[in-house]
Every structure is written in structure tokens, then in C-alpha cells.
Tab-separated table of C-alpha atoms in Angstrom:
chain	number	residue	atom	x	y	z
A	1	MET	CA	115.137	-31.535	105.707
A	2	PRO	CA	116.979	-33.520	102.984
A	3	LEU	CA	114.774	-35.700	100.777
A	4	SER	CA	114.991	-39.480	101.015
A	5	TRP	CA	116.217	-41.322	97.959
A	6	ASN	CA	112.793	-42.870	97.595
A	7	GLU	CA	111.225	-39.447	97.374
A	8	ILE	CA	113.935	-38.320	94.918
A	9	ARG	CA	113.251	-41.289	92.677
A	10	THR	CA	109.506	-40.636	92.831
A	11	ARG	CA	110.124	-37.054	91.782
A	12	ALA	CA	112.424	-38.287	88.994
A	13	VAL	CA	109.659	-40.449	87.614
A	14	THR	CA	107.352	-37.414	87.451
A	15	PHE	CA	110.083	-35.267	85.961
A	16	SER	CA	110.976	-37.759	83.197
A	17	HIS	CA	107.283	-38.021	82.251
A	18	ASP	CA	106.701	-34.271	82.251
A	19	TRP	CA	109.720	-33.551	80.016
A	20	LYS	CA	109.474	-36.439	77.509
A	21	ASP	CA	108.296	-34.148	74.704
A	22	ALA	CA	110.708	-31.251	75.207
A	23	VAL	CA	112.882	-30.456	72.157
A	24	ASP	CA	113.958	-26.784	72.041
A	25	GLU	CA	116.927	-25.478	74.041
A	26	ASN	CA	115.958	-21.820	73.880
A	27	ALA	CA	112.405	-22.431	74.994
A	28	ASP	CA	112.861	-24.934	77.773
A	29	ALA	CA	116.457	-25.632	78.866
A	30	LYS	CA	116.475	-23.283	81.885
A	31	THR	CA	113.120	-24.517	83.226
A	32	PHE	CA	114.306	-28.076	82.625
A	33	TRP	CA	117.311	-27.653	84.883
A	34	ASP	CA	115.459	-25.652	87.513
A	35	GLU	CA	112.980	-28.504	87.828
A	36	LEU	CA	115.663	-31.176	87.751
A	37	PHE	CA	117.452	-29.516	90.681
A	38	GLN	CA	114.079	-29.467	92.433
A	39	VAL	CA	113.927	-33.264	92.041
A	40	PHE	CA	116.750	-33.318	94.634
A	41	GLY	CA	115.150	-30.606	96.781
A	42	VAL	CA	117.732	-28.023	95.645
A	43	LYS	CA	116.900	-24.509	94.444
A	44	ARG	CA	119.113	-23.997	91.446
A	45	ARG	CA	119.419	-20.258	91.886
A	46	ARG	CA	121.008	-20.757	95.301
A	47	VAL	CA	123.970	-22.711	93.916
A	48	ALA	CA	124.274	-22.272	90.157
A	49	THR	CA	123.962	-19.614	87.448
A	50	PHE	CA	122.758	-19.693	83.879
A	51	GLU	CA	124.677	-18.029	81.054
A	52	HIS	CA	127.855	-17.659	83.108
A	53	ARG	CA	130.217	-15.408	81.136
A	54	VAL	CA	133.755	-16.574	80.504
A	55	LYS	CA	136.658	-15.300	78.398
A	56	SER	CA	139.192	-17.651	76.894
A	57	ASP	CA	141.807	-16.983	74.216
A	58	GLY	CA	140.388	-13.530	73.763
A	59	LYS	CA	136.929	-14.850	72.997
A	60	ARG	CA	133.877	-14.448	75.162
A	61	GLY	CA	131.420	-17.225	75.751
A	62	PHE	CA	128.509	-18.180	77.967
A	63	ILE	CA	128.326	-21.421	79.897
A	64	ASP	CA	124.749	-22.698	79.903
A	65	LEU	CA	124.886	-23.520	83.624
A	66	LEU	CA	127.831	-23.363	86.078
A	67	TRP	CA	127.878	-24.520	89.665
A	68	LYS	CA	131.347	-23.463	90.761
A	69	LYS	CA	133.531	-26.357	91.948
A	70	VAL	CA	130.743	-28.848	91.175
A	71	VAL	CA	129.380	-29.044	87.642
A	72	LEU	CA	129.418	-27.378	84.227
A	73	ILE	CA	126.347	-28.099	82.038
A	74	GLU	CA	125.964	-27.639	78.302
A	75	HIS	CA	122.459	-28.152	77.055
A	76	LYS	CA	121.369	-28.603	73.420
A	77	SER	CA	118.160	-29.017	71.540
A	78	LYS	CA	116.969	-32.572	71.067
A	79	GLY	CA	119.033	-34.533	68.548
A	80	LYS	CA	122.040	-32.181	68.550
A	81	ASP	CA	125.591	-33.543	68.629
A	82	LEU	CA	126.575	-34.064	72.295
A	83	LYS	CA	130.216	-34.704	71.368
A	84	ARG	CA	130.392	-31.154	70.098
A	85	ALA	CA	128.644	-30.003	73.253
A	86	HIS	CA	131.338	-31.718	75.356
A	87	ALA	CA	134.103	-30.113	73.315
A	88	GLN	CA	132.385	-26.754	73.820
A	89	ALA	CA	132.239	-27.357	77.552
A	90	THR	CA	135.928	-28.156	77.825
A	91	ASP	CA	136.831	-25.076	75.756
A	92	TYR	CA	135.388	-22.957	78.596
A	93	PHE	CA	137.828	-24.317	81.182
A	94	PRO	CA	140.719	-21.928	80.536
A	95	GLY	CA	138.323	-19.068	81.331
A	96	ILE	CA	137.349	-20.492	84.749
A	97	LYS	CA	139.396	-19.699	87.832
A	98	ASP	CA	141.307	-22.703	89.201
A	99	ALA	CA	139.412	-22.506	92.496
A	100	ASP	CA	136.105	-22.693	90.628
A	101	LEU	CA	136.849	-25.582	88.275
A	102	PRO	CA	134.019	-28.187	88.386
A	103	ARG	CA	134.417	-31.853	88.981
A	104	TYR	CA	131.639	-32.836	86.581
A	105	ILE	CA	130.558	-31.968	83.046
A	106	ILE	CA	127.062	-32.790	81.899
A	107	VAL	CA	125.870	-32.528	78.323
A	108	CYS	CA	122.190	-33.076	77.571
A	109	ASP	CA	119.651	-32.722	74.755
A	110	PHE	CA	116.535	-33.374	76.910
A	111	GLU	CA	116.428	-37.045	75.874
A	112	ASN	CA	120.068	-38.010	76.493
A	113	PHE	CA	122.385	-37.373	79.461
A	114	LYS	CA	126.127	-37.754	79.424
A	115	ILE	CA	127.956	-37.206	82.700
A	116	TYR	CA	131.747	-36.917	82.877
A	117	ASP	CA	133.478	-37.240	86.254
A	118	LEU	CA	136.794	-35.388	85.776
A	119	GLU	CA	138.229	-36.786	89.030
A	120	THR	CA	137.740	-40.468	88.226
A	121	ASP	CA	137.471	-40.255	84.392
A	122	GLU	CA	134.190	-42.143	84.677
A	123	GLN	CA	131.471	-41.524	82.068
A	124	THR	CA	127.783	-42.248	82.519
A	125	GLU	CA	125.101	-42.175	79.786
A	126	PHE	CA	121.348	-42.705	80.043
A	127	LYS	CA	118.046	-41.677	78.574
A	128	LEU	CA	115.584	-39.312	80.215
A	129	LYS	CA	113.148	-42.197	80.617
A	130	ASP	CA	115.817	-44.037	82.635
A	131	LEU	CA	116.534	-41.138	84.963
A	132	PRO	CA	114.867	-42.761	88.004
A	133	ASN	CA	117.173	-45.753	87.719
A	134	ASN	CA	120.266	-43.560	87.287
A	135	ILE	CA	119.486	-40.925	89.879
A	136	LEU	CA	122.573	-41.723	91.918
A	137	SER	CA	124.784	-40.608	89.054
A	138	LEU	CA	123.447	-37.077	89.735
A	139	GLY	CA	123.730	-37.477	93.495
A	140	PHE	CA	126.255	-34.662	93.712
A	141	ILE	CA	123.341	-32.234	93.185
A	142	ALA	CA	122.133	-33.350	96.602
A	143	GLY	CA	125.668	-33.201	98.008
A	144	VAL	CA	126.447	-36.879	97.674
A	145	GLU	CA	129.590	-37.770	95.740
A	146	LYS	CA	131.033	-41.124	94.773
A	147	ARG	CA	134.488	-41.599	96.177
A	148	GLU	CA	136.977	-44.431	95.805
A	149	TYR	CA	139.266	-45.348	98.683
A	150	LYS	CA	142.280	-47.601	98.410
A	151	GLU	CA	143.711	-49.581	101.271
A	152	GLN	CA	146.974	-47.672	101.194
A	153	ASP	CA	145.924	-44.453	99.470
A	154	PRO	CA	148.913	-42.023	99.756
A	155	VAL	CA	146.517	-39.139	100.340
A	156	ASN	CA	145.031	-40.947	103.350
A	157	GLU	CA	148.476	-41.727	104.664
A	158	ASP	CA	149.539	-38.104	104.298
A	159	ALA	CA	146.396	-37.008	106.132
A	160	ALA	CA	147.045	-39.398	109.004
A	161	GLN	CA	150.624	-38.232	109.279
A	162	ALA	CA	149.505	-34.583	109.281
A	163	LEU	CA	146.969	-35.264	112.042
A	164	GLY	CA	149.601	-37.094	114.098
A	165	LYS	CA	151.993	-34.198	113.678
A	166	LEU	CA	149.286	-31.774	114.823
A	167	HIS	CA	148.624	-33.981	117.883
A	168	ASP	CA	152.291	-33.911	118.866
A	169	GLU	CA	152.644	-30.156	118.376
A	170	LEU	CA	149.516	-29.384	120.426
A	171	LYS	CA	150.672	-31.723	123.167
A	172	ALA	CA	154.081	-29.984	123.164
A	173	VAL	CA	152.475	-26.622	123.969
A	174	GLY	CA	150.378	-27.935	126.811
A	175	TYR	CA	147.242	-29.571	125.374
A	176	GLU	CA	146.808	-33.149	126.507
A	177	GLY	CA	144.520	-35.853	127.683
A	178	HIS	CA	140.797	-36.013	127.004
A	179	GLU	CA	140.457	-32.391	125.785
A	180	LEU	CA	143.115	-32.910	123.112
A	181	GLU	CA	141.571	-36.142	121.878
A	182	VAL	CA	138.102	-34.578	121.690
A	183	TYR	CA	139.500	-31.594	119.769
A	184	LEU	CA	141.197	-33.819	117.200
A	185	VAL	CA	138.086	-35.966	116.736
A	186	ARG	CA	135.979	-32.847	116.157
A	187	LEU	CA	138.551	-31.460	113.744
A	188	LEU	CA	138.589	-34.740	111.837
A	189	PHE	CA	134.826	-34.724	111.598
A	190	CYS	CA	134.799	-31.165	110.273
A	191	LEU	CA	137.351	-32.050	107.628
A	192	PHE	CA	135.397	-35.138	106.608
A	193	ALA	CA	132.078	-33.236	106.530
A	194	ASP	CA	133.615	-30.494	104.404
A	195	ASP	CA	135.136	-33.005	101.984
A	196	THR	CA	131.985	-35.125	101.521
A	197	GLY	CA	129.422	-32.349	101.193
A	198	ILE	CA	127.800	-32.704	104.627
A	199	PHE	CA	128.581	-29.041	105.212
A	200	VAL	CA	126.760	-26.630	102.889
A	201	PRO	CA	128.052	-24.802	100.983
A	202	ARG	CA	130.931	-27.050	100.098
A	203	ASP	CA	134.418	-26.122	101.370
A	204	ILE	CA	132.961	-23.767	103.990
A	205	PHE	CA	135.278	-25.150	106.655
A	206	TYR	CA	138.265	-24.996	104.355
A	207	ASP	CA	137.426	-21.353	103.489
A	208	TYR	CA	137.016	-20.560	107.169
A	209	ILE	CA	140.488	-21.927	107.966
């Protein structure tokens, strides 16, 4: 059963206290992220890998943590330059398959978090001690993503037109009435659930189609 946001925040308070003295990447980074995923009730090993190997411009590298399609994380020891960490993270992108490119980049040095949303160009920064108050910025770990909708979003208009075209084509081959309407509603729900992370793993309905 998914955790409530109150439970997640309570766990985040404990996490931020437990890790306030961590400093060394080699010693603690992997455990740090395993436990942070657990704050959201997610087992990291089910969704993401450490030391993911990539090859770009003839050079091989290792991404600290990669959750395909979701997030790339570069972790440094406390006090290290997170701008350089971000540059390192973006350097890995040519070595990642297009279908696996993440939406988010996170750079962290235990004390500081910087989150980059590559879809909206939004950046979020906060301290470890402030994690409980910024937990929603990491909501995608729990499958919750921030989305912006515009009144006349061309993508929404295209989707509505595509669904209308499907309705007409199905009706033309004999599907009609209540059964057709129920089918389209269920199809719309599946597409919505796939797009918003209700279905796990993400894009499972898209991949099935």
C-alpha cells in the first residue's frame, strides 16, 4: 500500500537527522540513496541501478545512479562543487538511449540537494535539514510528477482529436452505443494512468500497445 504524505514526511524527518553527519561519497552514498528511496516506500534496487556504465565520445563512465526515464543522480562528498557534478551528469546523456533519457537530474553532497526538471526547466535547491518541507520536489520517486496544463495546450487538443478520430473509426466498423463509450473511457483512463505514474512500472501500457 502506498505511503501517505504524512508518513513520508515523518520518515524524511528521521532520514535528515540520521544523515546530518555524512561526508564521504565512497563510504556512504549508496546507502544514503537506498534509505532515501525507502522514505517513499520504494526499494531502490527494483527501479534504479548504481554505477550504470555509459560510453560517450569514446570514453567510458559510470553514472552514480540511474533510474531509466526518471532520474539521473550524481553524488559527491560533502562540500564538493555541485556545478561540476551537474556538468558531469549532462556529459553522460549522449551515452544514454533516447528511450531511457531521464526527466530529472539530481546532484547532491549529502547536505545540499539540487534538482533539475528537464521538462519544465525548473530548478529546486534545499538543504538536507529542510528535506521534510521539500519532500514534494522528490515526489516522482513515489510516482507523483508535477505537471502544468494550459487551457488550450496543443498536446491536449491533439489528444482530443485523436480520440475523436478513433471513436469515428470504431463506429464505422460496427462498434456503437454504450459499449463503445465504455471502451473509450477505459482507454482514456489507461492512457492517463500510464502518463501520470499510476501504473507501475511507468509506460507499461504504452509498451504493451
